[in-house]
PDB file of C-alpha atoms in Angstrom:
ATOM      1  CA  UNK H  70      14.572  -4.128  14.729  1.00 48.00           C
ATOM      2  CA  UNK H  71      13.881  -0.751  13.495  1.00 45.00           C
ATOM      3  CA  UNK H  72      12.236   1.597  15.482  1.00 43.00           C
ATOM      4  CA  UNK H  73       8.706   2.999  14.095  1.00 46.00           C
ATOM      5  CA  UNK H  74       8.514   6.162  12.659  1.00 45.00           C
ATOM      6  CA  UNK H  75       6.353   9.299  13.955  1.00 45.00           C
ATOM      7  CA  UNK H  76       3.037   9.745  11.836  1.00 47.00           C
ATOM      8  CA  UNK H  77       3.024  13.710  13.012  1.00 47.00           C
ATOM      9  CA  UNK H  78       3.162  15.603   9.838  1.00 43.00           C
ATOM     10  CA  UNK H  79       6.126  17.577  11.052  1.00 45.00           C
ATOM     11  CA  UNK H  80       8.357  14.446  10.705  1.00 41.00           C
ATOM     12  CA  UNK H  81       7.523  14.193   7.102  1.00 39.00           C
ATOM     13  CA  UNK H  82       6.793  17.749   5.820  1.00 39.00           C
ATOM     14  CA  UNK H  83       9.724  19.971   4.799  1.00 43.00           C
ATOM     15  CA  UNK H  84       9.733  23.569   5.929  1.00 45.00           C
ATOM     16  CA  UNK H  85       7.099  25.643   3.583  1.00 51.00           C
ATOM     17  CA  UNK H  86       6.046  22.189   2.257  1.00 56.00           C
ATOM     18  CA  UNK H  87       2.275  21.336   1.432  1.00 72.00           C
ATOM     19  CA  UNK H  88       2.470  17.921   1.375  1.00 78.00           C
ATOM     20  CA  UNK H  89       3.407  14.988   3.923  1.00 85.00           C
ATOM     21  CA  UNK H  90       5.813  12.306   2.508  1.00 88.00           C
ATOM     22  CA  UNK H  91       4.938   8.859   3.418  1.00 89.00           C
ATOM     23  CA  UNK H  92       7.361   5.639   2.826  1.00 93.00           C
ATOM     24  CA  UNK H  93       5.295   2.213   2.417  1.00 95.00           C
ATOM     25  CA  UNK H  94       6.557  -0.993   1.865  1.00 95.00           C
ATOM     26  CA  UNK H  95       4.866  -3.426  -0.492  1.00 95.00           C
ATOM     27  CA  UNK H  96       6.043  -7.002   0.365  1.00 95.00           C
ATOM     28  CA  UNK H  97       5.005 -10.485  -0.292  1.00 93.00           C
ATOM     29  CA  UNK H  98       6.203 -13.681  -1.273  1.00 89.00           C
ATOM     30  CA  UNK H  99       8.016 -14.593  -4.911  1.00 86.00           C
ATOM     31  CA  UNK H 100       5.335 -14.170  -7.654  1.00 85.00           C
ATOM     32  CA  UNK H 101       2.891 -12.489  -5.812  1.00 90.00           C
ATOM     33  CA  UNK H 102       2.361  -9.432  -7.853  1.00 90.00           C
ATOM     34  CA  UNK H 103       4.521  -6.815  -5.961  1.00 91.00           C
ATOM     35  CA  UNK H 104       5.800  -4.987  -9.392  1.00 89.00           C
ATOM     36  CA  UNK H 105       2.395  -5.281 -10.964  1.00 91.00           C
ATOM     37  CA  UNK H 106       0.748  -3.373  -8.120  1.00 94.00           C
ATOM     38  CA  UNK H 107       3.436  -0.607  -8.139  1.00 92.00           C
ATOM     39  CA  UNK H 108       3.136  -0.142 -11.814  1.00 90.00           C
ATOM     40  CA  UNK H 109      -0.641  -0.039 -11.884  1.00 90.00           C
ATOM     41  CA  UNK H 110      -0.431   2.924  -8.735  1.00 90.00           C
ATOM     42  CA  UNK H 111       2.465   4.808  -9.394  1.00 91.00           C
ATOM     43  CA  UNK H 112       2.004   8.258 -11.012  1.00 92.00           C
ATOM     44  CA  UNK H 113       5.415   8.591 -12.267  1.00 88.00           C
ATOM     45  CA  UNK H 114       7.297   5.951 -14.377  1.00 85.00           C
ATOM     46  CA  UNK H 115       7.960   3.178 -11.677  1.00 81.00           C
ATOM     47  CA  UNK H 116      11.639   2.126 -10.949  1.00 76.00           C
ATOM     48  CA  UNK H 117      11.596  -1.285 -11.442  1.00 66.00           C
ATOM     49  CA  UNK H 118      14.860  -4.042 -11.208  1.00 56.00           C
ATOM     50  CA  UNK H 119      13.120  -6.579 -12.901  1.00 52.00           C
ATOM     51  CA  UNK H 120      15.501  -8.931 -15.050  1.00 49.00           C
ATOM     52  CA  UNK H 121      14.677 -12.003 -16.670  1.00 45.00           C
ATOM     53  CA  UNK H 122      15.039 -15.458 -14.888  1.00 43.00           C
ATOM     54  CA  UNK H 123      18.281 -17.521 -15.222  1.00 48.00           C
ATOM     55  CA  UNK H 124      18.797 -21.059 -15.273  1.00 53.00           C
ATOM     56  CA  UNK H 125      19.963 -20.669 -11.467  1.00 49.00           C
ATOM     57  CA  UNK H 126      16.978 -18.995 -10.266  1.00 47.00           C
ATOM     58  CA  UNK H 127      15.023 -21.563 -11.910  1.00 54.00           C
ATOM     59  CA  UNK H 128      16.287 -24.315  -9.289  1.00 49.00           C
ATOM     60  CA  UNK H 129      16.378 -21.962  -6.080  1.00 49.00           C
ATOM     61  CA  UNK H 130      12.756 -20.433  -6.591  1.00 47.00           C
ATOM     62  CA  UNK H 131       9.721 -21.869  -6.285  1.00 53.00           C
ATOM     63  CA  UNK H 132       8.085 -21.721  -9.705  1.00 48.00           C
ATOM     64  CA  UNK H 133       4.799 -23.679  -8.570  1.00 59.00           C
ATOM     65  CA  UNK H 134       1.604 -22.031  -9.877  1.00 50.00           C
ATOM     66  CA  UNK H 135       3.740 -19.286 -11.915  1.00 49.00           C
ATOM     67  CA  UNK H 136       5.143 -21.408 -14.414  1.00 47.00           C
ATOM     68  CA  UNK H 137       4.553 -18.628 -16.728  1.00 53.00           C
ATOM     69  CA  UNK H 138       6.873 -16.115 -15.099  1.00 45.00           C
ATOM     70  CA  UNK H 139       9.828 -15.045 -16.816  1.00 49.00           C
ATOM     71  CA  UNK H 140      11.393 -12.142 -14.657  1.00 48.00           C
ATOM     72  CA  UNK H 141      11.829 -11.492 -11.410  1.00 49.00           C
ATOM     73  CA  UNK H 142      12.949  -8.440  -8.864  1.00 46.00           C
ATOM     74  CA  UNK H 143      16.598  -8.559  -8.096  1.00 45.00           C
ATOM     75  CA  UNK H 144      16.935  -5.239  -5.946  1.00 51.00           C
ATOM     76  CA  UNK H 145      13.439  -3.122  -5.211  1.00 80.00           C
ATOM     77  CA  UNK H 146      10.682  -1.313  -7.246  1.00 88.00           C
ATOM     78  CA  UNK H 147       9.771   2.195  -6.568  1.00 89.00           C
ATOM     79  CA  UNK H 148       6.802   4.648  -7.165  1.00 92.00           C
ATOM     80  CA  UNK H 149       4.830   7.191  -6.181  1.00 92.00           C
ATOM     81  CA  UNK H 150       1.050   7.841  -5.561  1.00 91.00           C
ATOM     82  CA  UNK H 151      -0.482  11.157  -4.251  1.00 90.00           C
ATOM     83  CA  UNK H 152      -3.572  10.009  -2.081  1.00 84.00           C
ATOM     84  CA  UNK H 153      -4.667  13.999  -1.372  1.00 84.00           C
ATOM     85  CA  UNK H 154      -3.189  17.420  -1.230  1.00 84.00           C
ATOM     86  CA  UNK H 155      -1.385  16.421   2.153  1.00 85.00           C
ATOM     87  CA  UNK H 156      -0.332  12.824   1.286  1.00 87.00           C
ATOM     88  CA  UNK H 157       1.966  11.314  -1.030  1.00 90.00           C
ATOM     89  CA  UNK H 158       3.032   7.833  -0.654  1.00 91.00           C
ATOM     90  CA  UNK H 159       6.686   6.815  -1.629  1.00 94.00           C
ATOM     91  CA  UNK H 160       6.149   3.007  -2.544  1.00 94.00           C
ATOM     92  CA  UNK H 161       9.194   0.448  -1.806  1.00 92.00           C
ATOM     93  CA  UNK H 162       8.625  -3.063  -3.407  1.00 90.00           C
ATOM     94  CA  UNK H 163      10.902  -5.969  -2.265  1.00 85.00           C
ATOM     95  CA  UNK H 164      12.204  -9.165  -3.778  1.00 78.00           C
ATOM     96  CA  UNK H 165      10.136 -11.963  -2.484  1.00 62.00           C
ATOM     97  CA  UNK H 166      12.969 -14.445  -2.312  1.00 56.00           C
ATOM     98  CA  UNK H 167      14.981 -15.031   0.781  1.00 62.00           C
ATOM     99  CA  UNK H 168      18.094 -14.702  -0.867  1.00 63.00           C
ATOM    100  CA  UNK H 169      17.493 -11.122  -0.935  1.00 66.00           C
ATOM    101  CA  UNK H 170      16.094 -10.665   2.796  1.00 73.00           C
ATOM    102  CA  UNK H 171      19.251  -8.554   3.473  1.00 80.00           C
ATOM    103  CA  UNK H 172      17.462  -5.633   1.438  1.00 81.00           C
ATOM    104  CA  UNK H 173      15.088  -5.363   4.272  1.00 84.00           C
ATOM    105  CA  UNK H 174      17.455  -3.574   6.857  1.00 84.00           C
ATOM    106  CA  UNK H 175      17.414  -0.559   4.431  1.00 85.00           C
ATOM    107  CA  UNK H 176      13.799  -0.675   3.208  1.00 86.00           C
ATOM    108  CA  UNK H 177      12.651  -1.043   6.362  1.00 90.00           C
ATOM    109  CA  UNK H 178      14.237   2.171   7.744  1.00 90.00           C
ATOM    110  CA  UNK H 179      11.923   4.934   8.175  1.00 93.00           C
ATOM    111  CA  UNK H 180       8.956   2.982   6.693  1.00 94.00           C
ATOM    112  CA  UNK H 181       5.550   3.949   7.888  1.00 93.00           C
ATOM    113  CA  UNK H 182       3.641   0.447   7.403  1.00 96.00           C
ATOM    114  CA  UNK H 183       3.578  -2.405   4.852  1.00 96.00           C
ATOM    115  CA  UNK H 184       1.213  -3.348   2.693  1.00 97.00           C
ATOM    116  CA  UNK H 185       1.643  -7.599   2.700  1.00 97.00           C
ATOM    117  CA  UNK H 186       0.162  -9.379  -0.881  1.00 96.00           C
ATOM    118  CA  UNK H 187      -0.778 -12.702  -0.779  1.00 95.00           C
ATOM    119  CA  UNK H 188      -1.553 -15.388  -2.945  1.00 92.00           C
ATOM    120  CA  UNK H 189      -4.806 -17.139  -1.687  1.00 88.00           C
ATOM    121  CA  UNK H 190      -3.645 -20.366  -3.866  1.00 87.00           C
ATOM    122  CA  UNK H 191      -0.147 -19.909  -2.047  1.00 88.00           C
ATOM    123  CA  UNK H 192      -0.594 -18.841   1.592  1.00 90.00           C
ATOM    124  CA  UNK H 193       2.137 -21.172   2.902  1.00 92.00           C
ATOM    125  CA  UNK H 194       4.536 -18.826   1.293  1.00 91.00           C
ATOM    126  CA  UNK H 195       3.620 -15.455   2.996  1.00 93.00           C
ATOM    127  CA  UNK H 196       4.592 -17.115   6.402  1.00 94.00           C
ATOM    128  CA  UNK H 197       8.483 -16.187   5.976  1.00 91.00           C
ATOM    129  CA  UNK H 198       7.382 -12.461   4.795  1.00 92.00           C
ATOM    130  CA  UNK H 199       5.541 -12.115   8.043  1.00 94.00           C
ATOM    131  CA  UNK H 200       8.130 -13.438  10.362  1.00 92.00           C
ATOM    132  CA  UNK H 201       9.912 -10.372   8.723  1.00 91.00           C
ATOM    133  CA  UNK H 202       7.213  -7.865   9.132  1.00 93.00           C
ATOM    134  CA  UNK H 203       6.975  -8.954  13.142  1.00 93.00           C
ATOM    135  CA  UNK H 204      10.799  -9.007  13.412  1.00 91.00           C
ATOM    136  CA  UNK H 205      10.902  -5.327  11.888  1.00 92.00           C
ATOM    137  CA  UNK H 206       7.969  -4.220  14.277  1.00 94.00           C
ATOM    138  CA  UNK H 207       6.267  -3.022  11.024  1.00 95.00           C
ATOM    139  CA  UNK H 208       2.428  -2.160  11.225  1.00 96.00           C
ATOM    140  CA  UNK H 209       0.673  -3.627   8.130  1.00 97.00           C
ATOM    141  CA  UNK H 210      -2.519  -4.342   6.184  1.00 98.00           C
ATOM    142  CA  UNK H 211      -2.977  -7.529   4.080  1.00 98.00           C
ATOM    143  CA  UNK H 212      -3.883  -7.363   0.497  1.00 97.00           C
ATOM    144  CA  UNK H 213      -5.411 -10.686  -1.220  1.00 95.00           C
ATOM    145  CA  UNK H 214      -4.449 -10.534  -4.765  1.00 94.00           C
ATOM    146  CA  UNK H 215      -7.216 -12.182  -6.403  1.00 87.00           C
ATOM    147  CA  UNK H 216      -5.550 -13.893  -9.135  1.00 73.00           C
ATOM    148  CA  UNK H 217      -7.653 -15.544 -12.361  1.00 67.00           C
ATOM    149  CA  UNK H 218      -8.530 -19.118 -11.944  1.00 55.00           C
ATOM    150  CA  UNK H 219      -7.938 -19.056  -7.848  1.00 59.00           C
ATOM    151  CA  UNK H 220     -10.813 -20.241  -5.476  1.00 58.00           C
ATOM    152  CA  UNK H 221     -11.853 -17.185  -3.596  1.00 66.00           C
ATOM    153  CA  UNK H 222     -10.676 -17.241   0.024  1.00 74.00           C
ATOM    154  CA  UNK H 223     -12.521 -14.901   2.535  1.00 84.00           C
ATOM    155  CA  UNK H 224     -11.009 -12.510   4.234  1.00 88.00           C
ATOM    156  CA  UNK H 225     -11.697 -14.045   7.792  1.00 90.00           C
ATOM    157  CA  UNK H 226      -9.974 -17.565   6.146  1.00 91.00           C
ATOM    158  CA  UNK H 227      -6.799 -15.878   5.358  1.00 93.00           C
ATOM    159  CA  UNK H 228      -6.736 -14.164   8.947  1.00 95.00           C
ATOM    160  CA  UNK H 229      -7.158 -17.326  10.599  1.00 94.00           C
ATOM    161  CA  UNK H 230      -4.371 -19.102   8.086  1.00 93.00           C
ATOM    162  CA  UNK H 231      -1.654 -16.136   8.722  1.00 95.00           C
ATOM    163  CA  UNK H 232      -2.767 -15.790  12.478  1.00 95.00           C
ATOM    164  CA  UNK H 233      -3.683 -12.187  12.256  1.00 96.00           C
ATOM    165  CA  UNK H 234      -4.914  -9.810  14.928  1.00 95.00           C
ATOM    166  CA  UNK H 235      -8.421  -8.852  14.779  1.00 94.00           C
ATOM    167  CA  UNK H 236      -7.991  -5.490  13.480  1.00 95.00           C
ATOM    168  CA  UNK H 237      -5.385  -6.149  11.011  1.00 97.00           C
ATOM    169  CA  UNK H 238      -6.961  -5.026   7.733  1.00 97.00           C
ATOM    170  CA  UNK H 239      -7.478  -7.959   5.000  1.00 97.00           C
ATOM    171  CA  UNK H 240      -8.845  -6.758   1.912  1.00 96.00           C
ATOM    172  CA  UNK H 241      -9.274  -8.308  -1.776  1.00 93.00           C
ATOM    173  CA  UNK H 242      -7.390  -6.853  -4.610  1.00 94.00           C
ATOM    174  CA  UNK H 243      -6.686  -7.501  -7.934  1.00 93.00           C
ATOM    175  CA  UNK H 244      -3.144  -5.708  -8.232  1.00 94.00           C
ATOM    176  CA  UNK H 245      -3.598  -4.772 -11.796  1.00 93.00           C
ATOM    177  CA  UNK H 246      -6.564  -2.700 -11.298  1.00 94.00           C
ATOM    178  CA  UNK H 247      -5.638   0.751  -9.907  1.00 93.00           C
ATOM    179  CA  UNK H 248      -8.820   1.744  -8.279  1.00 94.00           C
ATOM    180  CA  UNK H 249      -8.610  -1.799  -6.125  1.00 92.00           C
ATOM    181  CA  UNK H 250      -4.866  -0.909  -5.400  1.00 93.00           C
ATOM    182  CA  UNK H 251      -5.649   2.614  -4.078  1.00 93.00           C
ATOM    183  CA  UNK H 252      -8.289   1.397  -1.712  1.00 94.00           C
ATOM    184  CA  UNK H 253      -5.894  -1.355  -0.363  1.00 95.00           C
ATOM    185  CA  UNK H 254      -3.385   1.672   0.200  1.00 93.00           C
ATOM    186  CA  UNK H 255      -5.780   4.069   1.581  1.00 93.00           C
ATOM    187  CA  UNK H 256      -7.062   1.328   3.992  1.00 95.00           C
ATOM    188  CA  UNK H 257      -3.353   0.544   5.227  1.00 95.00           C
ATOM    189  CA  UNK H 258      -2.756   4.646   5.768  1.00 92.00           C
ATOM    190  CA  UNK H 259      -6.346   4.660   7.794  1.00 94.00           C
ATOM    191  CA  UNK H 260      -4.889   1.717   9.782  1.00 96.00           C
ATOM    192  CA  UNK H 261      -1.657   3.532  10.309  1.00 93.00           C
ATOM    193  CA  UNK H 262      -3.300   6.715  11.557  1.00 91.00           C
ATOM    194  CA  UNK H 263      -5.740   4.990  14.030  1.00 92.00           C
ATOM    195  CA  UNK H 264      -2.624   3.027  15.509  1.00 91.00           C
ATOM    196  CA  UNK H 265      -0.854   6.409  16.066  1.00 89.00           C
ATOM    197  CA  UNK H 266      -3.721   8.093  17.586  1.00 90.00           C
ATOM    198  CA  UNK H 267      -4.087   5.046  20.077  1.00 88.00           C
ATOM    199  CA  UNK H 268      -0.097   5.130  20.539  1.00 85.00           C
ATOM    200  CA  UNK H 269      -0.145   8.877  21.518  1.00 83.00           C
ATOM    201  CA  UNK H 270      -3.893   8.851  23.408  1.00 75.00           C
TER     202      UNK H 270
END
């Protein structure tokens, strides 16, 4: 298990620096919108390892509900977002397939927390990701990526389906929309700050 990093500014700010750099994971099951979210948010050209899906991947990845998907992340996505004069988020997106789970060891190291994307039409696909979040002891918020044409799911319905704690933030977003995605990250950061304050009280 990876030990949780400190929220104290001196843990992230280099000497003489004016900004706090915070590593945040963007995770979720296959084809949930992680690459799209990072692309919509990043103030730099995002690093993406999207590759065209091969006939092999089509036999091992569940394309139910995402039949039009032609690419998949094979290593990670990376982006940067400045939230304020003091806080800069470095976003690391992980592949959603189980065959890439070994990447979590490196990605989770030093991460302050995670934004977990879920597809309301495929909530059962999120269980493996939630298990990994628990394994690595990451604090997190859940973002319901409301895809076109999918039925609305209330935050409470998602909370119950994923067996979340009452204080775990759950927000609804459109991963293509920068404003709603930024709001989800702000919700996560505020939750992480609250958790850190409670731990150091």
